[in-house]
Short mmCIF file of C-alpha atoms in Angstrom, two decimals:
data_model
loop_
_atom_site.label_atom_id
_atom_site.label_comp_id
_atom_site.label_asym_id
_atom_site.label_seq_id
_atom_site.Cartn_x
_atom_site.Cartn_y
_atom_site.Cartn_z
CA MET A 1 104.03 75.26 33.07
CA GLY A 2 102.28 71.86 33.02
CA LEU A 3 98.69 71.56 34.20
CA GLY A 4 99.66 69.13 36.97
CA LEU A 5 102.26 71.55 38.31
CA LYS A 6 99.74 74.42 38.13
CA LYS A 7 97.18 72.42 40.10
CA LEU A 8 99.79 71.28 42.61
CA VAL A 9 100.90 74.88 43.20
CA LYS A 10 97.29 76.12 43.35
CA LYS A 11 96.42 73.36 45.79
CA GLY A 12 99.09 74.89 47.98
CA MET A 13 102.06 72.60 47.32
CA MET A 14 100.81 70.14 49.95
CA GLY A 15 99.76 72.72 52.53
CA LEU A 16 101.55 75.87 51.44
CA GLY A 17 98.20 77.61 51.12
CA GLU A 18 98.01 77.79 54.90
CA MET A 19 100.87 80.30 54.89
CA GLY A 20 98.91 83.51 54.99
CA PHE A 21 97.19 83.37 51.63
CA ASN A 22 93.74 84.79 52.06
CA ALA A 23 90.66 83.10 50.62
CA GLY A 24 90.64 85.39 47.59
CA GLY A 25 94.15 84.28 46.64
CA GLY A 26 95.66 87.64 47.57
CA ALA A 27 99.24 88.43 48.50
CA ILE A 28 101.11 86.52 51.18
CA ASN A 29 102.96 88.41 53.88
CA TRP A 30 106.20 86.49 53.36
CA PHE A 31 108.20 89.28 54.99
CA PRO A 32 108.02 90.97 58.39
CA GLY A 33 106.82 94.56 58.78
CA HIS A 34 110.24 96.22 58.81
CA MET A 35 110.57 95.42 55.09
CA ALA A 36 107.65 97.74 54.33
CA ALA A 37 109.49 100.53 56.17
CA ALA A 38 112.59 99.66 54.13
CA THR A 39 110.59 100.14 50.92
CA ARG A 40 109.54 103.64 52.04
CA ALA A 41 113.18 104.46 52.84
CA ILE A 42 114.25 103.19 49.39
CA ARG A 43 111.72 105.47 47.69
CA ASP A 44 113.38 108.45 49.40
CA ARG A 45 116.92 107.29 48.61
CA LEU A 46 116.02 106.68 44.98
CA LYS A 47 115.26 110.40 44.64
CA LEU A 48 118.99 111.08 45.26
CA ALA A 49 120.17 108.64 42.59
CA ASP A 50 121.02 109.69 39.03
CA PHE A 51 121.29 106.07 37.91
CA VAL A 52 119.97 102.80 39.34
CA ILE A 53 121.44 99.32 38.89
CA GLU A 54 118.62 96.91 39.65
CA VAL A 55 120.17 93.51 40.40
CA ARG A 56 117.99 90.50 39.64
CA ASP A 57 118.62 86.76 39.69
CA ALA A 58 119.15 85.55 36.11
CA ARG A 59 117.25 82.34 36.99
CA ILE A 60 114.13 84.39 37.82
CA PRO A 61 114.36 87.60 35.76
CA LEU A 62 110.76 88.66 36.53
CA SER A 63 110.08 86.99 39.87
CA SER A 64 113.11 88.73 41.45
CA ALA A 65 111.70 92.22 40.77
CA ASN A 66 109.73 94.55 43.02
CA GLN A 67 106.81 95.48 40.77
CA ASP A 68 105.60 98.36 42.99
CA LEU A 69 108.86 100.26 42.52
CA GLN A 70 109.17 99.64 38.77
CA PRO A 71 107.51 102.96 37.73
CA GLN A 72 109.96 104.89 39.94
CA LEU A 73 112.93 102.83 38.74
CA ARG A 74 111.94 103.24 35.09
CA SER A 75 111.56 107.00 35.52
CA LYS A 76 115.33 107.11 36.14
CA ARG A 77 118.26 106.08 34.02
CA SER A 78 118.54 102.46 35.00
CA LEU A 79 119.90 99.07 34.09
CA ILE A 80 118.78 95.56 34.99
CA ALA A 81 121.81 93.46 35.96
CA LEU A 82 120.85 89.78 35.55
CA ASN A 83 123.30 88.33 38.06
CA LYS A 84 124.34 84.67 38.50
CA LYS A 85 124.29 84.20 34.73
CA ASP A 86 126.56 81.16 35.21
CA LEU A 87 123.59 79.41 36.91
CA ALA A 88 121.09 80.39 34.19
CA ASN A 89 120.41 78.50 30.97
CA PRO A 90 122.46 80.27 28.25
CA ASN A 91 120.15 78.91 25.51
CA ILE A 92 117.25 80.95 26.93
CA MET A 93 119.14 83.97 28.29
CA HIS A 94 119.25 85.74 24.89
CA LYS A 95 115.42 85.58 24.75
CA TRP A 96 115.31 87.44 28.06
CA THR A 97 117.73 90.16 26.93
CA ARG A 98 115.60 90.57 23.78
CA TYR A 99 112.45 90.77 25.94
CA PHE A 100 113.87 93.56 28.13
CA GLU A 101 115.24 95.45 25.14
CA SER A 102 111.81 95.30 23.48
CA SER A 103 110.44 96.81 26.72
CA ASN A 104 113.01 99.66 26.42
CA GLN A 105 114.91 98.40 29.46
CA ASP A 106 118.69 98.09 29.33
CA CYS A 107 119.81 94.75 30.71
CA LEU A 108 123.10 92.92 31.10
CA PRO A 109 123.60 89.28 32.13
CA MET A 110 126.57 89.20 34.50
CA ASN A 111 128.46 87.53 37.33
CA ALA A 112 129.04 89.78 40.37
CA HIS A 113 132.01 87.65 41.50
CA SER A 114 133.86 88.28 38.23
CA LYS A 115 135.94 91.46 38.06
CA SER A 116 135.77 91.57 34.24
CA SER A 117 131.98 91.15 34.32
CA VAL A 118 131.61 94.00 36.86
CA SER A 119 134.00 96.20 34.83
CA LYS A 120 131.81 95.67 31.77
CA LEU A 121 128.77 96.71 33.82
CA LEU A 122 130.51 99.89 35.02
CA GLU A 123 131.54 100.77 31.45
CA LEU A 124 127.89 100.60 30.43
CA VAL A 125 126.82 102.72 33.44
CA GLU A 126 129.46 105.37 32.63
CA TYR A 127 128.42 105.44 28.98
CA LYS A 128 124.76 105.88 29.90
CA LEU A 129 125.54 108.64 32.40
CA LYS A 130 128.02 110.56 30.26
CA GLU A 131 125.56 110.74 27.39
CA ALA A 132 123.24 112.51 29.84
CA ILE A 133 123.90 116.24 29.95
CA SER A 134 123.77 116.87 33.68
CA ARG A 135 124.28 120.08 35.62
CA GLU A 136 125.37 118.00 38.62
CA PRO A 137 129.17 117.84 38.94
CA THR A 138 128.66 114.67 40.98
CA LEU A 139 126.50 111.78 39.80
CA LEU A 140 125.22 109.07 42.12
CA VAL A 141 124.65 105.42 41.20
CA MET A 142 122.55 103.23 43.49
CA VAL A 143 122.44 99.42 43.58
CA VAL A 144 119.07 97.88 44.50
CA GLY A 145 117.55 94.41 44.48
CA VAL A 146 115.61 91.81 46.43
CA PRO A 147 117.48 89.71 49.05
CA ASN A 148 120.27 87.35 47.98
CA VAL A 149 120.61 88.36 44.33
CA GLY A 150 124.27 89.39 44.75
CA LYS A 151 124.11 93.11 45.61
CA SER A 152 126.88 92.93 48.23
CA ALA A 153 129.17 90.87 45.99
CA LEU A 154 128.64 93.46 43.25
CA ILE A 155 129.35 96.40 45.55
CA ASN A 156 132.48 94.68 46.95
CA ASN A 157 133.85 94.23 43.44
CA ILE A 158 132.92 97.82 42.52
CA HIS A 159 134.87 98.93 45.63
CA ARG A 160 137.95 97.01 44.46
CA ILE A 161 137.75 98.50 40.97
CA ALA A 162 137.14 102.02 42.36
CA SER A 163 140.13 101.73 44.72
CA SER A 164 142.44 100.72 41.86
CA ARG A 165 141.21 103.61 39.69
CA PHE A 166 141.25 106.25 42.44
CA PRO A 167 143.48 105.10 45.32
CA VAL A 168 142.57 108.20 47.36
CA GLN A 169 138.80 107.99 47.71
CA GLY A 170 137.60 111.48 48.71
CA LYS A 171 134.33 112.17 50.51
CA MET A 172 131.58 113.12 48.14
CA LYS A 173 129.31 116.03 48.92
CA ARG A 174 125.84 116.32 47.52
CA ALA A 175 123.21 119.03 48.04
CA THR A 176 120.20 117.51 49.73
CA VAL A 177 116.57 118.46 49.41
CA GLY A 178 115.53 119.88 52.76
CA PRO A 179 114.32 122.92 54.67
CA LEU A 180 117.76 124.59 54.74
CA PRO A 181 118.96 125.70 51.28
CA GLY A 182 122.50 124.83 50.29
CA VAL A 183 122.97 122.21 53.02
CA THR A 184 125.12 119.32 51.90
CA GLN A 185 125.37 115.88 53.41
CA ASP A 186 128.14 113.31 53.29
CA ILE A 187 127.07 110.23 51.39
CA ALA A 188 129.28 107.15 51.56
CA GLY A 189 130.22 105.81 48.16
CA PHE A 190 132.99 104.73 45.81
CA LYS A 191 134.33 106.97 43.04
CA ILE A 192 134.43 105.12 39.72
CA ALA A 193 134.87 108.00 37.24
CA HIS A 194 135.95 111.63 36.91
CA GLN A 195 134.47 114.53 34.88
CA PRO A 196 131.74 114.06 35.74
CA SER A 197 132.55 112.42 39.07
CA ILE A 198 130.51 109.23 39.35
CA TYR A 199 130.05 107.58 42.73
CA VAL A 200 128.38 104.27 43.56
CA LEU A 201 126.60 104.36 46.93
CA ASP A 202 128.24 101.83 49.22
CA THR A 203 124.99 100.54 50.75
CA PRO A 204 122.59 98.67 48.48
CA GLY A 205 118.85 99.19 48.65
CA VAL A 206 117.04 96.02 49.69
CA LEU A 207 113.76 95.64 47.82
CA VAL A 208 110.83 93.58 49.03
CA PRO A 209 109.99 90.99 46.36
CA SER A 210 106.53 91.22 44.83
CA ILE A 211 104.76 87.92 45.45
CA PRO A 212 101.39 87.96 43.68
CA ASP A 213 100.97 84.17 43.86
CA ILE A 214 102.38 81.06 45.52
CA GLU A 215 104.50 80.00 42.55
CA THR A 216 106.40 83.30 42.48
CA GLY A 217 107.09 82.78 46.19
CA LEU A 218 108.33 79.24 45.54
CA LYS A 219 110.65 80.43 42.75
CA LEU A 220 112.10 83.10 45.05
CA ALA A 221 112.53 80.49 47.81
CA LEU A 222 114.21 78.06 45.39
CA ALA A 223 116.64 80.79 44.26
CA GLY A 224 117.31 81.71 47.92
CA SER A 225 115.66 85.16 48.08
CA ILE A 226 113.25 83.99 50.78
CA LYS A 227 114.60 82.17 53.83
CA ASP A 228 114.12 78.40 53.67
CA SER A 229 112.56 78.48 57.14
CA VAL A 230 109.65 80.63 55.85
CA VAL A 231 108.54 78.07 53.27
CA GLY A 232 110.24 74.87 54.49
CA GLU A 233 112.98 72.97 52.61
CA ASP A 234 110.62 70.05 52.06
CA ARG A 235 108.12 72.16 50.12
CA ILE A 236 110.82 73.93 48.10
CA ALA A 237 112.31 70.54 47.14
CA GLN A 238 108.84 69.25 46.17
CA TYR A 239 108.40 72.28 43.93
CA LEU A 240 111.83 71.73 42.32
CA LEU A 241 110.96 68.08 41.63
CA ALA A 242 107.61 69.12 40.13
CA VAL A 243 109.39 71.59 37.81
CA LEU A 244 112.05 69.04 36.74
CA ASN A 245 109.41 66.39 36.04
CA THR A 246 107.04 68.59 34.05
CA ARG A 247 109.95 69.90 31.97
CA GLY A 248 111.26 66.37 31.39
CA THR A 249 114.70 67.50 32.61
CA PRO A 250 115.86 63.99 33.71
CA PHE A 251 115.44 62.83 30.07
CA HIS A 252 117.71 65.69 28.93
CA TRP A 253 120.27 64.59 31.54
CA LYS A 254 120.14 61.07 30.15
CA ASN A 255 120.84 62.32 26.62
CA SER A 256 123.73 64.57 27.62
CA ASN A 257 125.35 62.33 30.27
CA ASN A 258 124.72 58.95 28.71
CA ARG A 259 127.93 57.19 29.78
CA ARG A 260 127.80 58.34 33.38
CA MET A 261 124.06 57.75 33.76
CA GLU A 262 124.52 54.15 32.63
CA GLY A 263 126.72 53.49 35.60
CA ILE A 264 130.33 54.08 34.63
CA GLN A 265 131.90 55.16 37.91
CA TYR A 266 135.16 56.98 38.49
CA GLU A 267 137.14 55.64 41.40
CA ALA A 268 138.05 58.33 43.91
CA GLU A 269 141.74 58.22 44.76
CA GLU A 270 140.97 58.27 48.46
CA LYS A 271 137.90 57.69 50.55
CA VAL A 272 136.99 60.94 52.27
CA ASP A 273 133.85 61.90 54.12
CA TYR A 274 132.59 64.96 52.25
CA SER A 275 130.00 67.51 53.21
CA LEU A 276 127.77 69.30 50.72
CA LYS A 277 128.63 72.50 52.57
CA ASN A 278 131.92 72.32 50.67
CA LEU A 279 130.03 73.15 47.47
CA ARG A 280 129.46 76.71 48.59
CA PRO A 281 131.72 79.25 46.83
CA SER A 282 134.82 79.80 48.91
CA ARG A 283 138.07 81.70 48.62
CA ARG A 284 139.85 78.93 50.51
CA LYS A 285 141.75 76.03 48.97
CA LEU A 286 140.67 74.56 45.66
CA PRO A 287 138.77 71.25 45.81
CA THR A 288 140.89 68.13 45.41
CA LYS A 289 140.46 65.83 42.42
CA SER A 290 138.79 63.23 44.63
CA HIS A 291 136.33 65.86 45.95
CA VAL A 292 135.40 66.86 42.38
CA LEU A 293 134.87 63.19 41.50
CA TYR A 294 132.82 62.67 44.68
CA VAL A 295 130.50 65.54 43.73
CA GLU A 296 130.27 64.31 40.12
CA ASP A 297 129.36 60.83 41.33
CA LEU A 298 126.81 62.26 43.75
CA VAL A 299 125.20 64.32 40.97
CA THR A 300 125.19 61.27 38.68
CA GLU A 301 123.45 59.18 41.37
CA VAL A 302 120.83 61.92 41.88
CA GLN A 303 120.25 62.29 38.14
CA ARG A 304 120.01 58.54 37.69
CA ALA A 305 117.52 58.26 40.58
CA LEU A 306 115.26 60.94 39.08
CA TYR A 307 115.59 59.54 35.55
CA SER A 308 114.69 55.97 36.61
CA THR A 309 111.65 57.05 38.66
CA LEU A 310 110.39 59.33 35.87
CA SER A 311 110.94 56.76 33.09
CA GLU A 312 108.99 54.14 35.11
CA PHE A 313 106.16 56.60 35.85
CA ASN A 314 102.89 55.42 34.28
CA GLY A 315 100.66 58.17 35.61
CA ASN A 316 99.49 61.43 34.07
CA MET A 317 101.80 64.41 34.60
CA GLU A 318 98.78 66.71 34.14
CA ASP A 319 97.14 65.15 37.21
CA GLU A 320 98.41 66.66 40.45
CA ILE A 321 97.67 63.49 42.48
CA ASP A 322 99.79 61.37 40.08
CA LEU A 323 102.52 64.01 40.21
CA GLU A 324 102.45 63.93 44.03
CA VAL A 325 102.85 60.13 43.98
CA LEU A 326 105.85 60.44 41.63
CA ILE A 327 107.45 63.09 43.86
CA GLU A 328 107.07 60.83 46.91
CA GLN A 329 108.80 57.99 45.03
CA GLN A 330 111.56 60.39 44.05
CA PHE A 331 112.13 61.45 47.66
CA GLU A 332 112.74 57.77 48.52
CA ALA A 333 115.06 57.34 45.51
CA LEU A 334 116.97 60.53 46.45
CA GLN A 335 117.42 59.31 50.01
CA LYS A 336 119.17 56.20 48.67
CA ALA A 337 121.18 58.18 46.09
CA LEU A 338 122.36 60.65 48.75
CA LYS A 339 123.04 57.77 51.19
CA ILE A 340 120.99 59.28 53.99
CA PRO A 341 120.07 56.80 56.75
CA ASN A 342 116.36 56.32 57.36
CA LYS A 343 115.21 58.64 60.16
CA GLY A 344 111.71 59.68 59.08
CA SER A 345 111.09 63.43 58.85
CA GLU A 346 114.70 64.18 59.76
CA ALA A 347 115.86 62.16 56.74
CA ARG A 348 113.41 64.00 54.51
CA LEU A 349 114.78 67.35 55.69
CA MET A 350 118.35 66.17 54.98
CA VAL A 351 117.33 64.96 51.48
CA SER A 352 115.68 68.33 50.79
CA LYS A 353 118.67 70.36 52.01
CA LYS A 354 121.25 68.38 50.02
CA PHE A 355 119.09 68.32 46.88
CA LEU A 356 118.52 72.10 47.08
CA THR A 357 122.26 72.70 47.60
CA LEU A 358 123.02 70.76 44.39
CA PHE A 359 120.49 72.88 42.50
CA ARG A 360 121.58 76.24 43.97
CA THR A 361 125.26 75.63 43.27
CA GLY A 362 124.51 74.78 39.62
CA LYS A 363 125.49 71.10 39.93
CA LEU A 364 122.19 69.96 38.35
CA GLY A 365 122.78 72.26 35.39
CA PRO A 366 121.77 75.83 34.45
CA PHE A 367 118.09 76.78 34.75
CA ILE A 368 115.76 79.71 34.16
CA LEU A 369 112.57 79.18 36.17
CA ASP A 370 110.54 82.11 34.77
CA ASP A 371 108.90 81.83 31.35
CA VAL A 372 109.62 84.61 28.84
CA PRO A 373 106.35 86.60 28.42
CA GLU A 374 104.70 86.26 25.01
CA ALA A 375 105.05 89.95 24.17
CA SER A 376 106.67 92.92 25.85
CA PRO A 377 104.40 94.89 28.21
CA LEU A 378 104.97 98.03 26.14
CA SER A 379 104.31 96.52 22.71
#
């Protein structure tokens, strides 16, 4: 991370420091109290599980973990599923898998919306469980992860696969630890294998993200694991711009999209008023050719706006004040590129929302926001 970005984040990303950080730079309470109770409940549920799939966001493989629960998770047979791999930079992903392997942690980059990807994950889970000699005739698999990493999408796809394998899904019984010996409780789950019977619990465990510093919080917000309203779209967009600038990403866009960046436009077959909401994944009709071209043109305009402002920047990227000035210029350029009429703070909010939507839907390219640690924590 560049020095200017570090200073900008430390300074509080233009006021972010007011959000509950104490003077000593301690943890922020980004989440309400009920999440702490949820963590206690997860600890109890984890005791029931024979295997844990910890879902993380492939764009933030470390920031999307709950560090407090890691010792308990690692004490079990477990697997880190790096979901949303289609949004993560494939050139860096192999470094992350190597990092986790060197830390003796099984990990699999995947896409929870892809049936073949989820099937591959289940094969690995079955293999890991069947090599375990267990006295339990029934084995339980639990899915856990911080908010919005794709736990529900994964469980939905597991349900589909389980239903095709075992059309009649029987109730599973499992002895529970309690004051009455031999008492069993019904646990809702999906059967994915037989001999031993392997069930995946149908309710995921929601983990509270560990947020030791502001930048981790900003990464989680950018990836969508913290509600935009907690941090503010404006601040998240500022952080994204700071990251793109310090990495020189607009220059990479220029090299890879030369013809489009220089202004060659595709004519849409029809003029339609499009909304960026249409970029969200949907099972409805496929986008029309003109919609695809509209989005491509919009992305090109955004990339061109950021490239031109960065290439004309004469300041020092290591200086947070210069970086702030550049980011302000880029907000103005983005407003023009996104064709948002001038309405002061309302316009800025619209710019931020549309810009973040382009990033989150992968239209600005694949990214990994976390840096691979120098060495594994166990080496």
